[in-house]
Amino acid sequence: MTFDIPVWYEIFFLPTRRHRKERRKYSKSLYIVTIPELKESEFPAAFIVRKWQSVYKDARNYNDFDGNGDFRLFDETIRTYGGKLFRPVRVTHGAAISEVFEPVSYISRQLQMRKPWNKLDEADFAEDSIVVRDNLKEVSQEIQKSSENYVIFNGIVWERCGEPRYVVNTFGLGYNHGGTGMFIDEYYNPNISKEAYFSALEKEEAVAYANRVAEARGDTNDVGKFGKDIDIKVLMPECVHCDPKKEHGDGDPFMNSMEQIIEAAGDPFAAGLLVITKTARGKI
């Protein structure tokens, strides 16, 4: 399927032959992108991700997200094409999702460039001005690269996504103030240590780690509850490439030090006092 994408690019020119300093102005063009329309055989399902979502049945725009959605477990299929992963594009509002998909025109909206608000040196451009160069090629290449993040399957737009993985995160001061949680994400958070991430094939390891963390920080209400609801069903093991221990870092040093304090505190009140003292001193 082809789309005509509006392109705003810069023209560099000399107002007249007497000028030596280049001026700039914007011009508009159209760039044609072609989005693959795939068959089932070309676009196999690689994962089915089940996690908690705020789901609206018939929301087609922001106004339809009226607070009457259901917070429930929701299955989303991730498919693969050309070594990349894709998820269907749904109508969304913040973290809430709809069972309705965005129309195919979504691709044009995402790729098109907005008209620049400033006029640069357009007033200096006349019939006898000399065009030196433009950046149409570079801008078009950027749009072409962005267009490769989309495919169409069964009349639905699919957008490139990251590989699903498990992550264990903590909240609050421990001892059931806040808690410990296990989630599914598609990217690494630089604030969270590589020790808290696990590939889609490492669910058992993720659950064991989550229980150890919960026990260490006194989140007794969470121990034994991990991994019984959320899940990454791996349909194509060859699509699992995530290796957190090699790919990711050690997380934020300050946040790591706070977790060490919480684990040693013994109760949330003591943890709070120690965290305040540590923060006030500015020591990591």
mmCIF file of C-alpha atoms in Angstrom:
data_model
loop_
_atom_site.group_PDB
_atom_site.id
_atom_site.type_symbol
_atom_site.label_atom_id
_atom_site.label_comp_id
_atom_site.label_asym_id
_atom_site.label_seq_id
_atom_site.Cartn_x
_atom_site.Cartn_y
_atom_site.Cartn_z
ATOM 1 C CA MET A 1 0.000 0.000 0.000
ATOM 2 C CA THR A 2 1.389 3.406 -0.965
ATOM 3 C CA PHE A 3 1.074 6.694 0.903
ATOM 4 C CA ASP A 4 1.843 10.240 -0.224
ATOM 5 C CA ILE A 5 3.668 11.834 2.684
ATOM 6 C CA PRO A 6 4.026 15.657 2.857
ATOM 7 C CA VAL A 7 7.666 16.632 3.216
ATOM 8 C CA TRP A 8 8.955 20.009 4.356
ATOM 9 C CA TYR A 9 12.598 20.518 3.520
ATOM 10 C CA GLU A 10 15.117 23.362 3.485
ATOM 11 C CA ILE A 11 16.408 25.147 0.395
ATOM 12 C CA PHE A 12 19.723 26.964 0.714
ATOM 13 C CA PHE A 13 20.019 29.908 -1.639
ATOM 14 C CA LEU A 14 21.747 33.185 -2.470
ATOM 15 C CA PRO A 15 19.304 36.102 -2.864
ATOM 16 C CA THR A 16 21.278 37.384 -5.872
ATOM 17 C CA ARG A 17 24.604 36.719 -7.558
ATOM 18 C CA ARG A 18 26.096 39.536 -5.507
ATOM 19 C CA HIS A 19 25.449 37.713 -2.242
ATOM 20 C CA ARG A 20 27.895 35.267 -0.708
ATOM 21 C CA LYS A 21 26.092 34.302 2.495
ATOM 22 C CA GLU A 22 23.552 31.504 2.061
ATOM 23 C CA ARG A 23 19.968 31.986 3.175
ATOM 24 C CA ARG A 24 17.379 29.294 3.928
ATOM 25 C CA LYS A 25 13.721 28.769 3.168
ATOM 26 C CA TYR A 26 11.255 25.930 3.474
ATOM 27 C CA SER A 27 9.623 24.165 0.580
ATOM 28 C CA LYS A 28 7.062 21.388 0.404
ATOM 29 C CA SER A 29 7.106 18.154 -1.547
ATOM 30 C CA LEU A 30 5.523 14.719 -1.464
ATOM 31 C CA TYR A 31 7.378 11.514 -0.790
ATOM 32 C CA ILE A 32 5.789 8.184 -1.679
ATOM 33 C CA VAL A 33 6.298 5.324 0.774
ATOM 34 C CA THR A 34 5.246 1.744 0.209
ATOM 35 C CA ILE A 35 4.149 -0.301 3.221
ATOM 36 C CA PRO A 36 4.196 -4.113 2.863
ATOM 37 C CA GLU A 37 0.828 -5.864 3.041
ATOM 38 C CA LEU A 38 1.670 -9.266 4.453
ATOM 39 C CA LYS A 39 0.154 -12.721 4.309
ATOM 40 C CA GLU A 40 -0.116 -15.060 7.282
ATOM 41 C CA SER A 41 2.736 -17.188 5.943
ATOM 42 C CA GLU A 42 4.996 -14.119 5.803
ATOM 43 C CA PHE A 43 4.044 -12.830 9.235
ATOM 44 C CA PRO A 44 4.023 -15.618 11.835
ATOM 45 C CA ALA A 45 3.126 -15.046 15.478
ATOM 46 C CA ALA A 46 6.271 -15.046 17.629
ATOM 47 C CA PHE A 47 4.883 -14.245 21.093
ATOM 48 C CA ILE A 48 1.597 -13.868 22.925
ATOM 49 C CA VAL A 49 1.997 -11.405 25.787
ATOM 50 C CA ARG A 50 -0.498 -11.548 28.654
ATOM 51 C CA LYS A 51 -0.424 -8.661 31.128
ATOM 52 C CA TRP A 52 -2.715 -6.373 33.076
ATOM 53 C CA GLN A 53 -4.220 -3.567 30.983
ATOM 54 C CA SER A 54 -6.949 -0.962 31.232
ATOM 55 C CA VAL A 55 -9.106 -2.075 28.284
ATOM 56 C CA TYR A 56 -11.982 -0.230 26.580
ATOM 57 C CA LYS A 57 -14.224 -2.164 24.222
ATOM 58 C CA ASP A 58 -15.345 0.431 21.641
ATOM 59 C CA ALA A 59 -13.123 3.482 22.200
ATOM 60 C CA ARG A 60 -12.356 5.082 18.834
ATOM 61 C CA ASN A 61 -10.938 8.420 20.046
ATOM 62 C CA TYR A 62 -9.737 10.116 23.219
ATOM 63 C CA ASN A 63 -13.284 11.154 24.201
ATOM 64 C CA ASP A 64 -14.375 7.517 24.368
ATOM 65 C CA PHE A 65 -11.976 6.790 27.232
ATOM 66 C CA ASP A 66 -14.546 7.808 29.823
ATOM 67 C CA GLY A 67 -13.336 5.853 32.835
ATOM 68 C CA ASN A 68 -15.550 2.823 32.192
ATOM 69 C CA GLY A 69 -12.834 0.481 30.971
ATOM 70 C CA ASP A 70 -11.976 -2.872 32.521
ATOM 71 C CA PHE A 71 -8.638 -3.461 34.233
ATOM 72 C CA ARG A 72 -7.960 -7.062 33.294
ATOM 73 C CA LEU A 73 -5.494 -9.482 31.834
ATOM 74 C CA PHE A 74 -5.194 -8.922 28.106
ATOM 75 C CA ASP A 75 -3.488 -11.035 25.445
ATOM 76 C CA GLU A 76 -1.593 -9.289 22.641
ATOM 77 C CA THR A 77 0.058 -11.114 19.755
ATOM 78 C CA ILE A 78 3.492 -10.046 18.560
ATOM 79 C CA ARG A 79 4.447 -11.140 15.051
ATOM 80 C CA THR A 80 7.711 -11.170 13.146
ATOM 81 C CA TYR A 81 8.785 -10.062 9.685
ATOM 82 C CA GLY A 82 12.270 -9.499 8.289
ATOM 83 C CA GLY A 83 13.905 -10.164 11.643
ATOM 84 C CA LYS A 84 11.817 -7.486 13.372
ATOM 85 C CA LEU A 85 8.915 -7.707 15.814
ATOM 86 C CA PHE A 86 5.573 -5.938 15.366
ATOM 87 C CA ARG A 87 2.442 -5.368 17.478
ATOM 88 C CA PRO A 88 -0.982 -4.170 16.244
ATOM 89 C CA VAL A 89 -1.665 -0.447 16.652
ATOM 90 C CA ARG A 90 -4.671 0.174 18.877
ATOM 91 C CA VAL A 91 -6.455 3.374 19.762
ATOM 92 C CA THR A 92 -4.917 4.442 23.079
ATOM 93 C CA HIS A 93 -5.190 7.115 25.726
ATOM 94 C CA GLY A 94 -2.203 7.140 28.055
ATOM 95 C CA ALA A 95 -1.811 3.618 29.413
ATOM 96 C CA ALA A 96 -5.382 2.658 28.455
ATOM 97 C CA ILE A 97 -5.951 0.667 25.259
ATOM 98 C CA SER A 98 -8.983 -0.010 23.096
ATOM 99 C CA GLU A 99 -10.072 -3.209 21.419
ATOM 100 C CA VAL A 100 -10.450 -0.993 18.325
ATOM 101 C CA PHE A 101 -7.442 -0.632 16.014
ATOM 102 C CA GLU A 102 -6.195 2.602 14.482
ATOM 103 C CA PRO A 103 -7.176 3.058 10.798
ATOM 104 C CA VAL A 104 -4.596 2.615 8.066
ATOM 105 C CA SER A 105 -4.354 6.428 7.812
ATOM 106 C CA TYR A 106 -2.450 6.223 11.118
ATOM 107 C CA ILE A 107 0.695 5.566 9.069
ATOM 108 C CA SER A 108 0.357 8.851 7.174
ATOM 109 C CA ARG A 109 -0.257 10.766 10.393
ATOM 110 C CA GLN A 110 2.855 9.320 11.979
ATOM 111 C CA LEU A 111 5.129 9.914 9.007
ATOM 112 C CA GLN A 112 4.002 13.307 7.774
ATOM 113 C CA MET A 113 5.978 16.371 8.749
ATOM 114 C CA ARG A 114 4.254 19.366 10.276
ATOM 115 C CA LYS A 115 4.562 22.690 8.526
ATOM 116 C CA PRO A 116 7.439 24.618 10.134
ATOM 117 C CA TRP A 117 6.248 27.573 12.178
ATOM 118 C CA ASN A 118 9.155 29.896 11.310
ATOM 119 C CA LYS A 119 9.650 31.325 7.826
ATOM 120 C CA LEU A 120 13.459 31.602 7.955
ATOM 121 C CA ASP A 121 14.666 33.862 5.106
ATOM 122 C CA GLU A 122 11.756 33.406 2.714
ATOM 123 C CA ALA A 123 11.412 37.164 2.195
ATOM 124 C CA ASP A 124 14.861 37.207 0.575
ATOM 125 C CA PHE A 125 13.923 34.667 -2.075
ATOM 126 C CA ALA A 126 13.062 36.083 -5.503
ATOM 127 C CA GLU A 127 12.977 34.976 -9.135
ATOM 128 C CA ASP A 128 16.647 35.745 -9.656
ATOM 129 C CA SER A 129 17.752 33.977 -6.462
ATOM 130 C CA ILE A 130 20.253 31.172 -6.892
ATOM 131 C CA VAL A 131 19.442 27.799 -5.320
ATOM 132 C CA VAL A 132 22.656 26.276 -3.994
ATOM 133 C CA ARG A 133 21.369 23.036 -2.517
ATOM 134 C CA ASP A 134 18.563 21.462 -0.482
ATOM 135 C CA ASN A 135 18.140 18.665 2.043
ATOM 136 C CA LEU A 136 15.173 16.945 0.374
ATOM 137 C CA LYS A 137 17.120 13.728 -0.056
ATOM 138 C CA GLU A 138 18.135 13.570 3.605
ATOM 139 C CA VAL A 139 14.620 14.325 4.847
ATOM 140 C CA SER A 140 13.125 11.764 2.480
ATOM 141 C CA GLN A 141 15.583 9.148 3.701
ATOM 142 C CA GLU A 142 14.465 9.793 7.282
ATOM 143 C CA ILE A 143 10.833 9.275 6.317
ATOM 144 C CA GLN A 144 11.718 6.126 4.412
ATOM 145 C CA LYS A 145 13.560 4.761 7.446
ATOM 146 C CA SER A 146 10.609 5.555 9.716
ATOM 147 C CA SER A 147 8.196 3.887 7.289
ATOM 148 C CA GLU A 148 10.043 0.605 7.787
ATOM 149 C CA ASN A 149 8.549 0.475 11.281
ATOM 150 C CA TYR A 150 5.129 -0.395 9.821
ATOM 151 C CA VAL A 151 3.470 -3.262 8.000
ATOM 152 C CA ILE A 152 -0.168 -4.052 7.222
ATOM 153 C CA PHE A 153 -1.761 -7.414 7.984
ATOM 154 C CA ASN A 154 -5.453 -8.279 7.680
ATOM 155 C CA GLY A 155 -6.213 -4.609 7.120
ATOM 156 C CA ILE A 156 -4.595 -3.633 10.436
ATOM 157 C CA VAL A 157 -1.505 -1.493 10.969
ATOM 158 C CA TRP A 158 1.314 -3.200 12.863
ATOM 159 C CA GLU A 159 4.125 -1.167 14.376
ATOM 160 C CA ARG A 160 7.621 -2.293 15.244
ATOM 161 C CA CYS A 161 8.141 -3.099 18.920
ATOM 162 C CA GLY A 162 10.807 -4.415 21.241
ATOM 163 C CA GLU A 163 11.307 -7.995 22.361
ATOM 164 C CA PRO A 164 9.151 -8.794 25.408
ATOM 165 C CA ARG A 165 11.025 -9.561 28.625
ATOM 166 C CA TYR A 166 10.345 -9.888 32.342
ATOM 167 C CA VAL A 167 11.438 -7.247 34.824
ATOM 168 C CA VAL A 168 11.225 -7.100 38.613
ATOM 169 C CA ASN A 169 10.648 -3.686 40.134
ATOM 170 C CA THR A 170 10.267 -2.400 43.692
ATOM 171 C CA PHE A 171 8.178 0.379 45.195
ATOM 172 C CA GLY A 172 8.078 2.278 48.460
ATOM 173 C CA LEU A 173 10.066 1.656 51.628
ATOM 174 C CA GLY A 174 9.661 -2.108 51.827
ATOM 175 C CA TYR A 175 7.958 -4.235 54.482
ATOM 176 C CA ASN A 176 4.717 -4.102 52.462
ATOM 177 C CA HIS A 177 4.952 -0.330 52.062
ATOM 178 C CA GLY A 178 4.780 -0.197 48.268
ATOM 179 C CA GLY A 179 5.817 -3.713 47.391
ATOM 180 C CA THR A 180 7.675 -5.809 44.837
ATOM 181 C CA GLY A 181 6.258 -6.428 41.371
ATOM 182 C CA MET A 182 7.022 -8.513 38.322
ATOM 183 C CA PHE A 183 6.130 -7.043 34.949
ATOM 184 C CA ILE A 184 6.603 -7.438 31.195
ATOM 185 C CA ASP A 185 8.413 -4.752 29.239
ATOM 186 C CA GLU A 186 9.919 -4.369 25.774
ATOM 187 C CA TYR A 187 12.897 -2.149 26.583
ATOM 188 C CA TYR A 188 15.481 -1.638 29.308
ATOM 189 C CA ASN A 189 15.098 1.066 31.932
ATOM 190 C CA PRO A 190 18.561 2.544 32.643
ATOM 191 C CA ASN A 191 17.589 3.024 36.295
ATOM 192 C CA ILE A 192 16.968 -0.697 36.826
ATOM 193 C CA SER A 193 19.816 -3.203 37.136
ATOM 194 C CA LYS A 194 20.414 -5.957 34.627
ATOM 195 C CA GLU A 195 19.912 -8.400 37.508
ATOM 196 C CA ALA A 196 16.190 -7.557 37.473
ATOM 197 C CA TYR A 197 15.664 -8.412 33.778
ATOM 198 C CA PHE A 198 14.993 -11.842 32.264
ATOM 199 C CA SER A 199 14.289 -13.039 28.735
ATOM 200 C CA ALA A 200 10.954 -14.491 27.662
ATOM 201 C CA LEU A 201 12.422 -17.978 28.176
ATOM 202 C CA GLU A 202 13.507 -17.246 31.763
ATOM 203 C CA LYS A 203 10.177 -16.930 33.563
ATOM 204 C CA GLU A 204 11.106 -19.381 36.313
ATOM 205 C CA GLU A 205 14.317 -17.479 36.993
ATOM 206 C CA ALA A 206 12.385 -14.200 37.052
ATOM 207 C CA VAL A 207 9.884 -15.581 39.569
ATOM 208 C CA ALA A 208 12.664 -16.912 41.814
ATOM 209 C CA TYR A 209 14.461 -13.566 41.706
ATOM 210 C CA ALA A 210 11.244 -11.653 42.471
ATOM 211 C CA ASN A 211 10.632 -13.843 45.527
ATOM 212 C CA ARG A 212 14.199 -13.301 46.779
ATOM 213 C CA VAL A 213 13.877 -9.534 46.394
ATOM 214 C CA ALA A 214 10.477 -9.461 48.119
ATOM 215 C CA GLU A 215 11.799 -11.514 51.011
ATOM 216 C CA ALA A 216 14.922 -9.365 51.358
ATOM 217 C CA ARG A 217 12.967 -6.104 51.571
ATOM 218 C CA GLY A 218 10.195 -7.513 53.736
ATOM 219 C CA ASP A 219 7.390 -7.474 51.149
ATOM 220 C CA THR A 220 5.821 -10.600 52.607
ATOM 221 C CA ASN A 221 2.447 -9.927 50.974
ATOM 222 C CA ASP A 222 4.036 -10.405 47.557
ATOM 223 C CA VAL A 223 6.108 -13.541 48.139
ATOM 224 C CA GLY A 224 4.738 -16.498 46.197
ATOM 225 C CA LYS A 225 2.407 -14.447 43.984
ATOM 226 C CA PHE A 226 4.693 -13.781 41.055
ATOM 227 C CA GLY A 227 4.177 -15.193 37.578
ATOM 228 C CA LYS A 228 0.681 -16.598 38.169
ATOM 229 C CA ASP A 229 -1.044 -14.054 35.948
ATOM 230 C CA ILE A 230 1.285 -12.320 33.494
ATOM 231 C CA ASP A 231 3.010 -14.460 30.897
ATOM 232 C CA ILE A 232 5.017 -14.391 27.671
ATOM 233 C CA LYS A 233 4.044 -17.362 25.540
ATOM 234 C CA VAL A 234 6.973 -18.059 23.226
ATOM 235 C CA LEU A 235 5.760 -19.450 19.906
ATOM 236 C CA MET A 236 9.080 -18.977 18.097
ATOM 237 C CA PRO A 237 12.063 -19.539 20.422
ATOM 238 C CA GLU A 238 14.381 -18.415 17.627
ATOM 239 C CA CYS A 239 12.991 -14.881 18.092
ATOM 240 C CA VAL A 240 14.331 -14.684 21.648
ATOM 241 C CA HIS A 241 17.589 -12.727 21.537
ATOM 242 C CA CYS A 242 17.339 -10.738 24.761
ATOM 243 C CA ASP A 243 20.354 -11.240 27.062
ATOM 244 C CA PRO A 244 20.085 -8.680 29.894
ATOM 245 C CA LYS A 245 23.268 -9.723 31.660
ATOM 246 C CA LYS A 246 25.295 -8.846 28.534
ATOM 247 C CA GLU A 247 23.201 -6.023 27.071
ATOM 248 C CA HIS A 248 22.217 -3.957 30.075
ATOM 249 C CA GLY A 249 23.963 -2.026 32.843
ATOM 250 C CA ASP A 250 23.977 -1.978 36.634
ATOM 251 C CA GLY A 251 21.175 0.552 37.054
ATOM 252 C CA ASP A 252 21.192 3.867 38.879
ATOM 253 C CA PRO A 253 23.782 3.883 41.733
ATOM 254 C CA PHE A 254 21.645 6.111 43.970
ATOM 255 C CA MET A 255 18.552 3.923 43.617
ATOM 256 C CA ASN A 256 20.668 0.831 44.227
ATOM 257 C CA SER A 257 21.984 2.352 47.457
ATOM 258 C CA MET A 258 18.412 3.116 48.572
ATOM 259 C CA GLU A 259 17.440 -0.517 48.065
ATOM 260 C CA GLN A 260 20.401 -1.645 50.156
ATOM 261 C CA ILE A 261 19.280 0.661 52.965
ATOM 262 C CA ILE A 262 15.700 -0.604 52.776
ATOM 263 C CA GLU A 263 16.778 -4.240 52.971
ATOM 264 C CA ALA A 264 18.900 -3.527 56.060
ATOM 265 C CA ALA A 265 16.363 -1.319 57.854
ATOM 266 C CA GLY A 266 13.970 -3.893 59.304
ATOM 267 C CA ASP A 267 10.763 -1.832 59.026
ATOM 268 C CA PRO A 268 9.359 0.967 56.825
ATOM 269 C CA PHE A 269 9.740 3.672 59.505
ATOM 270 C CA ALA A 270 13.436 2.988 59.958
ATOM 271 C CA ALA A 271 13.861 2.688 56.190
ATOM 272 C CA GLY A 272 12.257 6.100 55.731
ATOM 273 C CA LEU A 273 14.529 7.765 58.276
ATOM 274 C CA LEU A 274 17.642 6.180 56.779
ATOM 275 C CA VAL A 275 16.630 7.130 53.235
ATOM 276 C CA ILE A 276 16.016 10.755 54.307
ATOM 277 C CA THR A 277 19.368 10.893 56.100
ATOM 278 C CA LYS A 278 21.232 9.409 53.145
ATOM 279 C CA THR A 279 19.546 11.791 50.722
ATOM 280 C CA ALA A 280 20.208 14.834 52.910
ATOM 281 C CA ARG A 281 23.894 13.981 53.080
ATOM 282 C CA GLY A 282 24.040 13.613 49.328
ATOM 283 C CA LYS A 283 26.107 10.464 49.532
ATOM 284 C CA ILE A 284 25.707 7.541 47.203
#
